[in-house]
PDB file of C-alpha atoms in Angstrom:
ATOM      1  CA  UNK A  45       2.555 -38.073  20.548  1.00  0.00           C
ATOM      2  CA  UNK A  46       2.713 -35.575  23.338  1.00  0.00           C
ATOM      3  CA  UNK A  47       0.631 -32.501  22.457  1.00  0.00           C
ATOM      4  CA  UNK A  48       2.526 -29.224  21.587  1.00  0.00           C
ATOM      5  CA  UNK A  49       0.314 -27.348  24.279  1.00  0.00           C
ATOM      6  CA  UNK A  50       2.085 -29.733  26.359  1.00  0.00           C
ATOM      7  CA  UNK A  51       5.663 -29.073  25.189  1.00  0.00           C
ATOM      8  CA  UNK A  52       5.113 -25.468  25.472  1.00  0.00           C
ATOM      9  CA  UNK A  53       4.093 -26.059  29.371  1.00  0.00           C
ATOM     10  CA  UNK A  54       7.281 -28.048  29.946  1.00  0.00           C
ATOM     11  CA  UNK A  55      10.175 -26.015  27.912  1.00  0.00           C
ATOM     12  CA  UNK A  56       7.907 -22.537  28.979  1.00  0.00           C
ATOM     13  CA  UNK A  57       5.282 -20.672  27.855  1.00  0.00           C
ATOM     14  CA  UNK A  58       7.093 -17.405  26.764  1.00  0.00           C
ATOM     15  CA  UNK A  59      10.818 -17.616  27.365  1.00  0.00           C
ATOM     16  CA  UNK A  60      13.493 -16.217  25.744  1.00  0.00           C
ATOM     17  CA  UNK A  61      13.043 -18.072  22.237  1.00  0.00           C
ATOM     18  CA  UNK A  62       9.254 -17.425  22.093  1.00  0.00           C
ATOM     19  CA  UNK A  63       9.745 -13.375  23.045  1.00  0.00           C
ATOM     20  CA  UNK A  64      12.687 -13.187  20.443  1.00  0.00           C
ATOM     21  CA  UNK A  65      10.577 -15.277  17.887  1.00  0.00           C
ATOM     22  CA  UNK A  66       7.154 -13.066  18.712  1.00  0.00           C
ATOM     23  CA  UNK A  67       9.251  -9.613  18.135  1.00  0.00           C
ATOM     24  CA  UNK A  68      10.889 -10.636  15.183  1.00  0.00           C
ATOM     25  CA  UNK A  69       7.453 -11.986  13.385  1.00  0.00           C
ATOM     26  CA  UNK A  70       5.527  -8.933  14.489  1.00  0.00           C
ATOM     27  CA  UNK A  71       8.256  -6.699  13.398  1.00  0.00           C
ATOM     28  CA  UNK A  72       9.224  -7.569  10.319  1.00  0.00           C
ATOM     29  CA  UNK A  73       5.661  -8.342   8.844  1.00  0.00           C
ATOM     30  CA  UNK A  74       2.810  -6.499  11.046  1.00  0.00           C
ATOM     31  CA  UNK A  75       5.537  -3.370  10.514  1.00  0.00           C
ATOM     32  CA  UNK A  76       5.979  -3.439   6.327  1.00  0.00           C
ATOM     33  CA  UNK A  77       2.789  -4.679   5.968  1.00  0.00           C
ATOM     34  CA  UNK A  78       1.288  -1.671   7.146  1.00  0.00           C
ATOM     35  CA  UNK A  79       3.093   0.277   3.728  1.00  0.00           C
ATOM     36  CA  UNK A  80       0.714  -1.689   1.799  1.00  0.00           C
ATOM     37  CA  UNK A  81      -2.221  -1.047   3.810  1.00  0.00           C
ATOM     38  CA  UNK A  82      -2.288   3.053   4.071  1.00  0.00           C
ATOM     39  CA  UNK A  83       0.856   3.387   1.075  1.00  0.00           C
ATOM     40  CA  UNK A  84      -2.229   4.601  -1.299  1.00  0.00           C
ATOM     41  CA  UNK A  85      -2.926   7.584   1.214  1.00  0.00           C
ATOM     42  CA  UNK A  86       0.396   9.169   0.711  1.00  0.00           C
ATOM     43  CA  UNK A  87       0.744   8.473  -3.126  1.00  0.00           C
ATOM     44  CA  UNK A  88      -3.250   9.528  -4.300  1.00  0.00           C
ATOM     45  CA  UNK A  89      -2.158  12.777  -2.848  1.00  0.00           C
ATOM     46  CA  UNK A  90      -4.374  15.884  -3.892  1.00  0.00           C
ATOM     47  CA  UNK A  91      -2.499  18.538  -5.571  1.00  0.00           C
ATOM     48  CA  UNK A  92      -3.459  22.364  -7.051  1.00  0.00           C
ATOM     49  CA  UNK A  93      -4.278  21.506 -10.330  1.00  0.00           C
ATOM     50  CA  UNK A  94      -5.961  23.981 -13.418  1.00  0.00           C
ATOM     51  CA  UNK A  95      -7.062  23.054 -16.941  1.00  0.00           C
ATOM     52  CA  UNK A  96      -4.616  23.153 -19.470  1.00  0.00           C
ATOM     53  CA  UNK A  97      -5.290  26.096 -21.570  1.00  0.00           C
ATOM     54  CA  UNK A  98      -2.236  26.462 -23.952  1.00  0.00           C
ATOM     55  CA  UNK A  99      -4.099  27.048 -26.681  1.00  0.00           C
ATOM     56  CA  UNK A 100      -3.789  30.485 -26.397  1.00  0.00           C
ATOM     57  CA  UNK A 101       0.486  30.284 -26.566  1.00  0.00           C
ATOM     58  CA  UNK A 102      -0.337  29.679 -30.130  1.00  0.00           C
ATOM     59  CA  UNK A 103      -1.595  32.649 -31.416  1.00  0.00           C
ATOM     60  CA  UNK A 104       0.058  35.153 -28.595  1.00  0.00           C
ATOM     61  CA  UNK A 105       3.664  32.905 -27.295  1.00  0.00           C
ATOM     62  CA  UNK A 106       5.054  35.535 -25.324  1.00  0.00           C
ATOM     63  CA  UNK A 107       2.161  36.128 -22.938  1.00  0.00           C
ATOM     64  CA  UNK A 108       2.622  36.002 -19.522  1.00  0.00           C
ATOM     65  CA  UNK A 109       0.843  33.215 -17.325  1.00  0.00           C
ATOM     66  CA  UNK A 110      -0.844  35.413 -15.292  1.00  0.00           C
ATOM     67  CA  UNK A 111      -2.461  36.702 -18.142  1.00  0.00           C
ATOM     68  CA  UNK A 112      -2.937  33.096 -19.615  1.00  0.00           C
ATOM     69  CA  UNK A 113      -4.468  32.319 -16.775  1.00  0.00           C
ATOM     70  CA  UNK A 114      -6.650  35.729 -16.044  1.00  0.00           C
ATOM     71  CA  UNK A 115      -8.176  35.376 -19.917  1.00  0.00           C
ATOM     72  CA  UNK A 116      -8.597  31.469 -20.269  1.00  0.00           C
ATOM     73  CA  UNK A 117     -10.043  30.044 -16.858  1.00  0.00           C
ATOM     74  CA  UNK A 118     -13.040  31.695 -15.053  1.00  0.00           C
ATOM     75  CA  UNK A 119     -13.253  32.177 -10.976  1.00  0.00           C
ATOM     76  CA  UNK A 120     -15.025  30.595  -8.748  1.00  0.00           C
ATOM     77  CA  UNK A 121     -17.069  32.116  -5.943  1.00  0.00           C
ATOM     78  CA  UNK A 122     -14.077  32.582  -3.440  1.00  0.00           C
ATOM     79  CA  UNK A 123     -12.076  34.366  -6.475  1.00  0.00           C
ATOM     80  CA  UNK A 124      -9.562  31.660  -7.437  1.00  0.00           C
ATOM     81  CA  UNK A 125      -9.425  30.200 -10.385  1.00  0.00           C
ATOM     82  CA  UNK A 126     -11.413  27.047 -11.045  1.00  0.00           C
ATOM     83  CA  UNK A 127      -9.649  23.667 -10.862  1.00  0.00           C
ATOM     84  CA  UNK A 128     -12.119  21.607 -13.930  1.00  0.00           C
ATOM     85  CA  UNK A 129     -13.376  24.603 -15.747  1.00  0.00           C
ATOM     86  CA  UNK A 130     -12.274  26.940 -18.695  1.00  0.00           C
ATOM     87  CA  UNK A 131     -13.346  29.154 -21.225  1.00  0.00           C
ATOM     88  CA  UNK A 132     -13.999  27.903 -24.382  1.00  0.00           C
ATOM     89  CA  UNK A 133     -11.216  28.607 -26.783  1.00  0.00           C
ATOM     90  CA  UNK A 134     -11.530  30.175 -29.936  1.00  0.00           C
ATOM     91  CA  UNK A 135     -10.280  31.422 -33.264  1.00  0.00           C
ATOM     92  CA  UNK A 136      -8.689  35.193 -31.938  1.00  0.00           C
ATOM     93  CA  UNK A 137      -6.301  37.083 -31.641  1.00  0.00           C
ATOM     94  CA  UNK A 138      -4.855  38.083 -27.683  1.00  0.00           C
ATOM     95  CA  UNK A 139      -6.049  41.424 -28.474  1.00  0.00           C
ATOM     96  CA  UNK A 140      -9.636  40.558 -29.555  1.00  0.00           C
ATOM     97  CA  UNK A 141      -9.349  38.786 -26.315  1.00  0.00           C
ATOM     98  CA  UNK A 142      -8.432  41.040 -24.190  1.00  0.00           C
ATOM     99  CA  UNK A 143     -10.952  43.341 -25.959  1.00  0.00           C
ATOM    100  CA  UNK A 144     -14.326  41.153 -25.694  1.00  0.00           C
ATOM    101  CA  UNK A 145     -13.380  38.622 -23.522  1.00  0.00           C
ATOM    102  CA  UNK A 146     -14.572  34.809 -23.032  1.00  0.00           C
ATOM    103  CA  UNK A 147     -17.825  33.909 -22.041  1.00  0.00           C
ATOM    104  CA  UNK A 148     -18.532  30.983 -22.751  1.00  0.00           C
ATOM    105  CA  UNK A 149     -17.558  27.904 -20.618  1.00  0.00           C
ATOM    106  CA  UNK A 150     -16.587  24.097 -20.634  1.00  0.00           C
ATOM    107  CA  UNK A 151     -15.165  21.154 -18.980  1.00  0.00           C
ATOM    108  CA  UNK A 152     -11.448  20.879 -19.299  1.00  0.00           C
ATOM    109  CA  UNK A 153     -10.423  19.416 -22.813  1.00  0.00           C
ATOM    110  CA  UNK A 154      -6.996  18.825 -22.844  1.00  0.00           C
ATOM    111  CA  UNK A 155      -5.964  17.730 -19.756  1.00  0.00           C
ATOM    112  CA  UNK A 156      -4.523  19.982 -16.645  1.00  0.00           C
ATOM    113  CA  UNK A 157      -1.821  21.077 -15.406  1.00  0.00           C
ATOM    114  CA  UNK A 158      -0.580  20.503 -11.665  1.00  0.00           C
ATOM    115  CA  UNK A 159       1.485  22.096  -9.699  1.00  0.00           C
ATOM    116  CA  UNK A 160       4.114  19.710  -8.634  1.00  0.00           C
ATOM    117  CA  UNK A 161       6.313  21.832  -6.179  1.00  0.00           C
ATOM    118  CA  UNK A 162       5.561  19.629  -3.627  1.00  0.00           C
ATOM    119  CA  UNK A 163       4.578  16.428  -4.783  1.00  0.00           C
ATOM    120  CA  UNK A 164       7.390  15.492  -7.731  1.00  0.00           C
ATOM    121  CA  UNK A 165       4.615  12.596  -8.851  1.00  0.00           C
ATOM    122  CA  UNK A 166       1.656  11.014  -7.395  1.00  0.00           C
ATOM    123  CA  UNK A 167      -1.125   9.019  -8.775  1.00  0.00           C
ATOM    124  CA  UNK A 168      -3.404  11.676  -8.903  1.00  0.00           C
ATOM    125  CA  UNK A 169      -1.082  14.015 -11.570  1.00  0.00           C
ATOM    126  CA  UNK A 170      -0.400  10.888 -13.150  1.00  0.00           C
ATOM    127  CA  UNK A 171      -3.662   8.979 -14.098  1.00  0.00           C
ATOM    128  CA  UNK A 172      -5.522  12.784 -14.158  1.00  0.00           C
ATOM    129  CA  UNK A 173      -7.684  11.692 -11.125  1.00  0.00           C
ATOM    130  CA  UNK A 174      -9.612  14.783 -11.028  1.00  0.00           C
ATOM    131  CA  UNK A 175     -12.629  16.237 -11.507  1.00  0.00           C
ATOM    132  CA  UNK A 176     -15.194  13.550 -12.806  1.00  0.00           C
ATOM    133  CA  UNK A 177     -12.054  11.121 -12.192  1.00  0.00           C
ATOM    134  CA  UNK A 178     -11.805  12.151  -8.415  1.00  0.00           C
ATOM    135  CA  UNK A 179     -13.387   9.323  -6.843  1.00  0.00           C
ATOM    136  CA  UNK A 180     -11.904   6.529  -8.623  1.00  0.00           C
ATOM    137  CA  UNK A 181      -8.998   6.973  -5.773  1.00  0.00           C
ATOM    138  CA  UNK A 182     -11.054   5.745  -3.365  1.00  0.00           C
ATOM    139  CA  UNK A 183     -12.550   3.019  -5.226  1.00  0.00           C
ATOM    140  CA  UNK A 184      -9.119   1.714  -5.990  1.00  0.00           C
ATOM    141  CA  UNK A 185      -8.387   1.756  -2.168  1.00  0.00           C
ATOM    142  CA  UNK A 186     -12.326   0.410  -1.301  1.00  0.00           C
ATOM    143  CA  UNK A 187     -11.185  -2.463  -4.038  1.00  0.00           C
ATOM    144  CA  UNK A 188      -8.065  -3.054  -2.202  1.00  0.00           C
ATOM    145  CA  UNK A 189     -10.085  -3.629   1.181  1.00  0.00           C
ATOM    146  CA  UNK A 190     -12.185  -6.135  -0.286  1.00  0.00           C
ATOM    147  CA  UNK A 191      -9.051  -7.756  -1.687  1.00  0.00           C
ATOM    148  CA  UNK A 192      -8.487  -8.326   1.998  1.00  0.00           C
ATOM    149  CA  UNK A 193     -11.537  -9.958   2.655  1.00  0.00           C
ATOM    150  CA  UNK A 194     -11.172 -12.345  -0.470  1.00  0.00           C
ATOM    151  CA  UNK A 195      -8.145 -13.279   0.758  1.00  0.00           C
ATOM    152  CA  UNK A 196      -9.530 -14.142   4.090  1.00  0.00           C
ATOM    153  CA  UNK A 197     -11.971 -16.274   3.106  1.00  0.00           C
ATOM    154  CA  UNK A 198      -9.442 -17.881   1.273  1.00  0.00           C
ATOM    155  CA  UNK A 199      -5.783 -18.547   3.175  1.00  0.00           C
ATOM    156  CA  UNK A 200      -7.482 -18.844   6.572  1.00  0.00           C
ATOM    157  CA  UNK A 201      -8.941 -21.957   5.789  1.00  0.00           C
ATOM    158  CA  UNK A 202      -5.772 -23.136   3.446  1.00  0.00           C
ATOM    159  CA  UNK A 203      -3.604 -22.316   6.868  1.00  0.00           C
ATOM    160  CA  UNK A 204      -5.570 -25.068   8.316  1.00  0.00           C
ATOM    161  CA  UNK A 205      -5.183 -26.900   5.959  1.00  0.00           C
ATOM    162  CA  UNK A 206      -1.905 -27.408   4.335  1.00  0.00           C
ATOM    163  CA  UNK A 207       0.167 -25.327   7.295  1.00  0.00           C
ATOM    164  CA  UNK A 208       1.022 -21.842   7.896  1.00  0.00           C
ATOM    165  CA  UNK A 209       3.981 -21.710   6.751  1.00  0.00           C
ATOM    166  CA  UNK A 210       3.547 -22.793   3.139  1.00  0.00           C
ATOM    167  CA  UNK A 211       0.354 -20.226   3.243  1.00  0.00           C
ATOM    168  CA  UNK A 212       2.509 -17.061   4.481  1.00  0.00           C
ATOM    169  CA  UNK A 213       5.379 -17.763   1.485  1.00  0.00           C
ATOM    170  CA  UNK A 214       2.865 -17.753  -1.567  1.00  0.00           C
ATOM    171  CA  UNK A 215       1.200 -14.567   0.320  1.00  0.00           C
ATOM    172  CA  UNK A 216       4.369 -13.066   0.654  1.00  0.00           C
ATOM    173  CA  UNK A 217       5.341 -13.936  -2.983  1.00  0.00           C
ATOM    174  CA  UNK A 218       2.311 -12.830  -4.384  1.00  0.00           C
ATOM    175  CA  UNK A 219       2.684  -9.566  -2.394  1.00  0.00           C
ATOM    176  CA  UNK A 220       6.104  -9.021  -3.682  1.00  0.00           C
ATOM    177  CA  UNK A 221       5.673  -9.681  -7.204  1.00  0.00           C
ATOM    178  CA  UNK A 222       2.307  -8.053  -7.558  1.00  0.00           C
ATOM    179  CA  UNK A 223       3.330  -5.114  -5.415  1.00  0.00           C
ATOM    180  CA  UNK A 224       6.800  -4.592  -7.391  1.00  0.00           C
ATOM    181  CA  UNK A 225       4.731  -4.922 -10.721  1.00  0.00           C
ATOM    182  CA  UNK A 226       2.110  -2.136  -9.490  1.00  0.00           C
ATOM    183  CA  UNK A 227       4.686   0.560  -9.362  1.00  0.00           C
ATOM    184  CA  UNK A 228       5.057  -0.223 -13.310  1.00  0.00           C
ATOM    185  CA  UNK A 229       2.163   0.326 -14.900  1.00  0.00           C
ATOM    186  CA  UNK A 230       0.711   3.112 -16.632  1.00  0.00           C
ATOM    187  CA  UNK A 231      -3.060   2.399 -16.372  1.00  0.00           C
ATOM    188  CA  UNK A 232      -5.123   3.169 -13.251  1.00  0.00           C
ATOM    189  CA  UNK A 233      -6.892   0.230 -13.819  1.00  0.00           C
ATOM    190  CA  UNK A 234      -4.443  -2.245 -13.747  1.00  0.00           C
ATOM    191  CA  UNK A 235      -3.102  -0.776 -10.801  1.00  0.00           C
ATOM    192  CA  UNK A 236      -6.089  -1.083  -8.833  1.00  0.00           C
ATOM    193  CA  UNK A 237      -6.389  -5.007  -9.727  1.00  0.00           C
ATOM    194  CA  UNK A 238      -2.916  -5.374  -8.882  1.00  0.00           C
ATOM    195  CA  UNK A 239      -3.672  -3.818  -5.102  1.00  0.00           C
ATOM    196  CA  UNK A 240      -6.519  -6.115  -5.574  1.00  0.00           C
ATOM    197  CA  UNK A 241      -3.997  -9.165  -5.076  1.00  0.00           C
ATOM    198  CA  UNK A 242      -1.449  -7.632  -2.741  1.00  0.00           C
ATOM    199  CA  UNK A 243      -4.631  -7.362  -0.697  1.00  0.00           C
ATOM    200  CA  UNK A 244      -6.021 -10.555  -1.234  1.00  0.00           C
ATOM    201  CA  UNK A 245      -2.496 -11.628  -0.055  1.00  0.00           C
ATOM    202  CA  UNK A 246      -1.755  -9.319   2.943  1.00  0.00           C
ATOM    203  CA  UNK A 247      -4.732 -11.195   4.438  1.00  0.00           C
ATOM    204  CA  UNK A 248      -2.643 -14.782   3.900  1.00  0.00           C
ATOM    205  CA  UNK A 249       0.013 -12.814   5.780  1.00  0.00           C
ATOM    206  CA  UNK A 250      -2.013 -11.151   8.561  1.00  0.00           C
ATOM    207  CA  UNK A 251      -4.213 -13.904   9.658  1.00  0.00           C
ATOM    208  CA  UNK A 252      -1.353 -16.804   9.715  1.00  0.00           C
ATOM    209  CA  UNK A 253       1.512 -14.880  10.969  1.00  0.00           C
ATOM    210  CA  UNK A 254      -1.270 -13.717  13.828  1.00  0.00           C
ATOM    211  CA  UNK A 255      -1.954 -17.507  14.177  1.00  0.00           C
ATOM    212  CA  UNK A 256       1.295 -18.826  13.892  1.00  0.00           C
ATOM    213  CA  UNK A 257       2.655 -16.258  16.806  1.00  0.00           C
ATOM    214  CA  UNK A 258      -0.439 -17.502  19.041  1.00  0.00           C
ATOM    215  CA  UNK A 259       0.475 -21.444  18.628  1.00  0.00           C
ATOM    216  CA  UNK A 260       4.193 -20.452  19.627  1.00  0.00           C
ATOM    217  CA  UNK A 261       3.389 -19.406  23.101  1.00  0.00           C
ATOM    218  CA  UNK A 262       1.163 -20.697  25.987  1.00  0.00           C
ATOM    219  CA  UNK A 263      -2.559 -19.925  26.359  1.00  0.00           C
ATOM    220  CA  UNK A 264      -1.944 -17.648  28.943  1.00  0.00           C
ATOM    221  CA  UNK A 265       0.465 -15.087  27.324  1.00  0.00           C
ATOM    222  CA  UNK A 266      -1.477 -15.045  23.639  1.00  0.00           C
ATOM    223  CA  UNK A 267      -2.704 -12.053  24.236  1.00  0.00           C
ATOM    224  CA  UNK A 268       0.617 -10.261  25.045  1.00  0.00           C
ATOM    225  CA  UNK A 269       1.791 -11.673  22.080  1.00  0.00           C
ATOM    226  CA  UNK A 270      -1.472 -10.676  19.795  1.00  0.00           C
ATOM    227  CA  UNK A 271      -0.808  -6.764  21.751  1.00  0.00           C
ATOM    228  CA  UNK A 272       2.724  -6.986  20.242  1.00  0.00           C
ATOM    229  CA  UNK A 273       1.605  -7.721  16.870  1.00  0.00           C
ATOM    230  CA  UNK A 274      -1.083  -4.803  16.373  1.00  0.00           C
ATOM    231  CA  UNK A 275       2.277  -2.484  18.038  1.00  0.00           C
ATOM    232  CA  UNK A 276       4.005  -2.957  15.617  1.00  0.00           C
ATOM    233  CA  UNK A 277       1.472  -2.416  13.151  1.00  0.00           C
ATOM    234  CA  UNK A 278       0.906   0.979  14.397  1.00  0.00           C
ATOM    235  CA  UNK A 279       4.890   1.627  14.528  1.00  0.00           C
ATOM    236  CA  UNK A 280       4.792   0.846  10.884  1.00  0.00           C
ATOM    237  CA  UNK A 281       2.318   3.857  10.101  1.00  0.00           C
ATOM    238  CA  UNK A 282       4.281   6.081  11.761  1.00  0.00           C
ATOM    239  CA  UNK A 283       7.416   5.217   9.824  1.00  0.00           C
ATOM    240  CA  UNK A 284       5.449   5.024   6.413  1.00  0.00           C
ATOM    241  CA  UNK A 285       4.532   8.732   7.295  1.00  0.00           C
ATOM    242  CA  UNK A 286       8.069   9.789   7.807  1.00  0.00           C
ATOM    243  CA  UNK A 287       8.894   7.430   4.312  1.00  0.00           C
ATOM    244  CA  UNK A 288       6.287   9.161   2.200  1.00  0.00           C
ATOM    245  CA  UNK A 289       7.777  12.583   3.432  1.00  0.00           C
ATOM    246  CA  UNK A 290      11.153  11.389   1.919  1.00  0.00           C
ATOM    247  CA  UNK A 291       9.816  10.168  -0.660  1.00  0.00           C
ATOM    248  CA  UNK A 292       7.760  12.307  -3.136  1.00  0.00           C
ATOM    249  CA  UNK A 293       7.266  10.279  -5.806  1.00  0.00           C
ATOM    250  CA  UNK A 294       4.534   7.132  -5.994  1.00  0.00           C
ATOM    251  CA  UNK A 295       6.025   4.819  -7.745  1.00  0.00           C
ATOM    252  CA  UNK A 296       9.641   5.081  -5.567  1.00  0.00           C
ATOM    253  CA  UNK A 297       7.120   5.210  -2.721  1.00  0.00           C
ATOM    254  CA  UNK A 298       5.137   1.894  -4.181  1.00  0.00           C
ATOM    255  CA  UNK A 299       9.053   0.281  -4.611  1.00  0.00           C
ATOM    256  CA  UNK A 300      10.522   0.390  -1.161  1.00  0.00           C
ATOM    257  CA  UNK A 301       6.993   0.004   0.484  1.00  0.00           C
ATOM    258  CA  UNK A 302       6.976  -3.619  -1.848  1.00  0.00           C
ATOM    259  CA  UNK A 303      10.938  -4.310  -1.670  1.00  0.00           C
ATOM    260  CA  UNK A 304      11.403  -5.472   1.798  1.00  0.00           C
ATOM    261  CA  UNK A 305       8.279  -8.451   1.452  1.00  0.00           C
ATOM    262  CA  UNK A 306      11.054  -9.973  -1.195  1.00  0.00           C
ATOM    263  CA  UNK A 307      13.646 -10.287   1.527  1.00  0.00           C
ATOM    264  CA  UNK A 308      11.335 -11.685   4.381  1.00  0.00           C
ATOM    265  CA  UNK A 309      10.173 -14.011   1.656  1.00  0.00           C
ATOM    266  CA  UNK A 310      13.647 -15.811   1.984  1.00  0.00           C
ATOM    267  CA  UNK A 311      13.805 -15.009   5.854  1.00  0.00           C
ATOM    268  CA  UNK A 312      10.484 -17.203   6.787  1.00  0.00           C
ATOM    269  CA  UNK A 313      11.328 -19.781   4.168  1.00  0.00           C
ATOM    270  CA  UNK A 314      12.910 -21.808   6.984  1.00  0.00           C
ATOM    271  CA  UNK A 315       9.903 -20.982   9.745  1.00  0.00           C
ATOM    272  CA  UNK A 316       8.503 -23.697  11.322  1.00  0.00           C
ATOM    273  CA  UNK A 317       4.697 -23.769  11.187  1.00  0.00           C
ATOM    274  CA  UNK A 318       3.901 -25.212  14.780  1.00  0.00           C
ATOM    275  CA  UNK A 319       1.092 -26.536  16.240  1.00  0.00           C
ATOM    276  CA  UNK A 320      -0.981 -27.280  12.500  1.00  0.00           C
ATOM    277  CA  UNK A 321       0.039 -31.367  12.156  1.00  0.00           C
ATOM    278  CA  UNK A 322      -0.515 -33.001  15.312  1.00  0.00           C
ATOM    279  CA  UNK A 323      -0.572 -36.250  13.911  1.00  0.00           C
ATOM    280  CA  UNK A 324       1.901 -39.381  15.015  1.00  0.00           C
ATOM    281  CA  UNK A 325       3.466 -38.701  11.213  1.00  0.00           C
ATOM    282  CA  UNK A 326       4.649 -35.248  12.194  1.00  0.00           C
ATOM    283  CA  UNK A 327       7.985 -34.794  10.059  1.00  0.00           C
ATOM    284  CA  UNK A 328      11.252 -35.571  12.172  1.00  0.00           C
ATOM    285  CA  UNK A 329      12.738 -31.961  10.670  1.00  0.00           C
ATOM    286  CA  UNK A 330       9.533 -30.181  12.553  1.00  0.00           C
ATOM    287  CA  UNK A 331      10.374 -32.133  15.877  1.00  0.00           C
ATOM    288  CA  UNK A 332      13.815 -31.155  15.745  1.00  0.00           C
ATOM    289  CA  UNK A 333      12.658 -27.440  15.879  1.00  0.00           C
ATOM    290  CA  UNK A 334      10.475 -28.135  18.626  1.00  0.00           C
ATOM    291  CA  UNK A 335      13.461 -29.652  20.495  1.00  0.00           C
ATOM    292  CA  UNK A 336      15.849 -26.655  19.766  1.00  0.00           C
ATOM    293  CA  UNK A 337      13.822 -24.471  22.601  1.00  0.00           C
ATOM    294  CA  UNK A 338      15.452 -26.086  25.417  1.00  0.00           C
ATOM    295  CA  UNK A 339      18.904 -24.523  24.274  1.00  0.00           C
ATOM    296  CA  UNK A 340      17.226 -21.523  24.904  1.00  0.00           C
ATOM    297  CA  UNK A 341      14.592 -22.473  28.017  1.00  0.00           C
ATOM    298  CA  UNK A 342      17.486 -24.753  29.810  1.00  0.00           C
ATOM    299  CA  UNK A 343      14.527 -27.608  29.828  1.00  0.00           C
ATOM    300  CA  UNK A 344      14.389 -30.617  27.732  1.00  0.00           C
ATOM    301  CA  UNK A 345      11.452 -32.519  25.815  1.00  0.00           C
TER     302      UNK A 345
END
């Protein structure tokens, strides 16, 4: 059985068939695959947020919320009004208020209230991740990184091992399903292990389709073809900034970053993972699909 190193020398190294088949790999998965890696950047989006304080409305309704504000939430050193502080609410009436004033002071109670004229929804107005909850977006995202590195510990080897092909598909369906289902929930927590497993995934996806370009094309032009992968990658951040400035709400955001893995699942299901069995019992499908290069290279095997 003539090597596939060898086939590649004879039919070319990068012809026509490799360049199309090296753009359209790189594109379609190095490109939406970067939505899952930085998505979380665009939808944990800080926003001006105050403690709720309307538990002044119910003794005095018709106050104004300047005033709301001016008698229920204290000011920090640079004169705004604190973001996780209030004043602690009692028993009065809005002119015994006004009157004495508030001085005593606590964390906020009953949640906060954001402004949302720019952002219509993010995960930060939506899980309350402020104040002693602030960090817990960048755990989620630190979580998500060592997804990746589960997951290449574990599909590099599998690619070796039963083929890249079959090792892309469950990535991709894992990615899909567990990506769709994140933009569902409504704890943070769940969330966070679901970006757990799109990560663990995105590594199944990233290391074989990097490996699966590399076998297509001769020794000499793998590095071209690795250059055009980590492109596209970069092309992909740019247009997931110009998405998430569309796009103003997380889980939309989380939705059409996730949607488009579904329809490259069905694309690649009839990819030929080259270059993993070089046995004699190589399947007669797989040689076939080695043999349709030379209707592109004008060469024969």
């Amino acid at each position: 059985m003539t090597d596939f190193g060898e086939i590649l020398k004879n039919v070319g190294e990068f012809g026509r068939f490799q360049k199309l088949f090296v753009f359209i790999l790189c594109f379609l998965h190095f490109f939406f695959n970067a939505f899952h890696m930085f998505g979380q950047l665009f939808m944990a989006i800080s926003v001006p947020h105050r403690c709720n304080t309307s538990w002044i409305l119910e003794n005095s309704p018709n106050i104004t919320e300047e005033d709301q504000l001016n008698l229920t939430i204290p000011r920090n050193e640079h004169g705004s009004y604190e973001q996780c502080v209030m004043y602690t609410p009692v028993d009065w009436d809005l002119e015994s208020i006004q009157r004495y004033g508030l001085n005593d002071s606590e964390d906020c109670r009953n949640g906060w209230v954001y402004d949302t004229s720019q952002q219509k929804s993010t995960l930060v107005t939506e899980f309350n991740l402020v104040c002693h909850r602030k960090e817990e977006a960048d755990i989620s995202q630190a979580i998500y990184m060592a997804g990746l590195l589960i997951g290449a510990i574990i599909f590099g080897p599998l690619g070796d091992r039963i083929g890249r092909r079959p090792v892309i598909l469950i990535s991709m369906l894992l990615m899909f399903s567990f990506g769709m289902g994140a933009a569902f929930v409504t704890d943070f927590y769940v969330y966070t292990a679901l970006r757990c497993v799109v990560g663990i995934a995105m590594s199944g996806v990233l290391i074989n389709n990097l490996v699966l370009v590399a076998e297509w094309v001769g020794s000499s032009h793998r590095a071209c073809a690795t250059i055009i992968g980590h492109v596209c990658f970069a092309v992909g951040q740019m247009g997931l900034a110009g998405l998430a400035y569309g796009i103003r709400s997380w889980r939309l955001l989380q939705i059409v970053s996730s949607a488009p893995t579904g329809l490259l699942f069905f694309y690649i299901w009839d990819l030929a993972s080259a270059g993993v069995d070089r046995s004699p019992e190589r399947s007669k499908s797989e040689l076939n699909q080695y043999k349709n290069i030379d209707s592109w290279h004008g060469a024969t095997i």
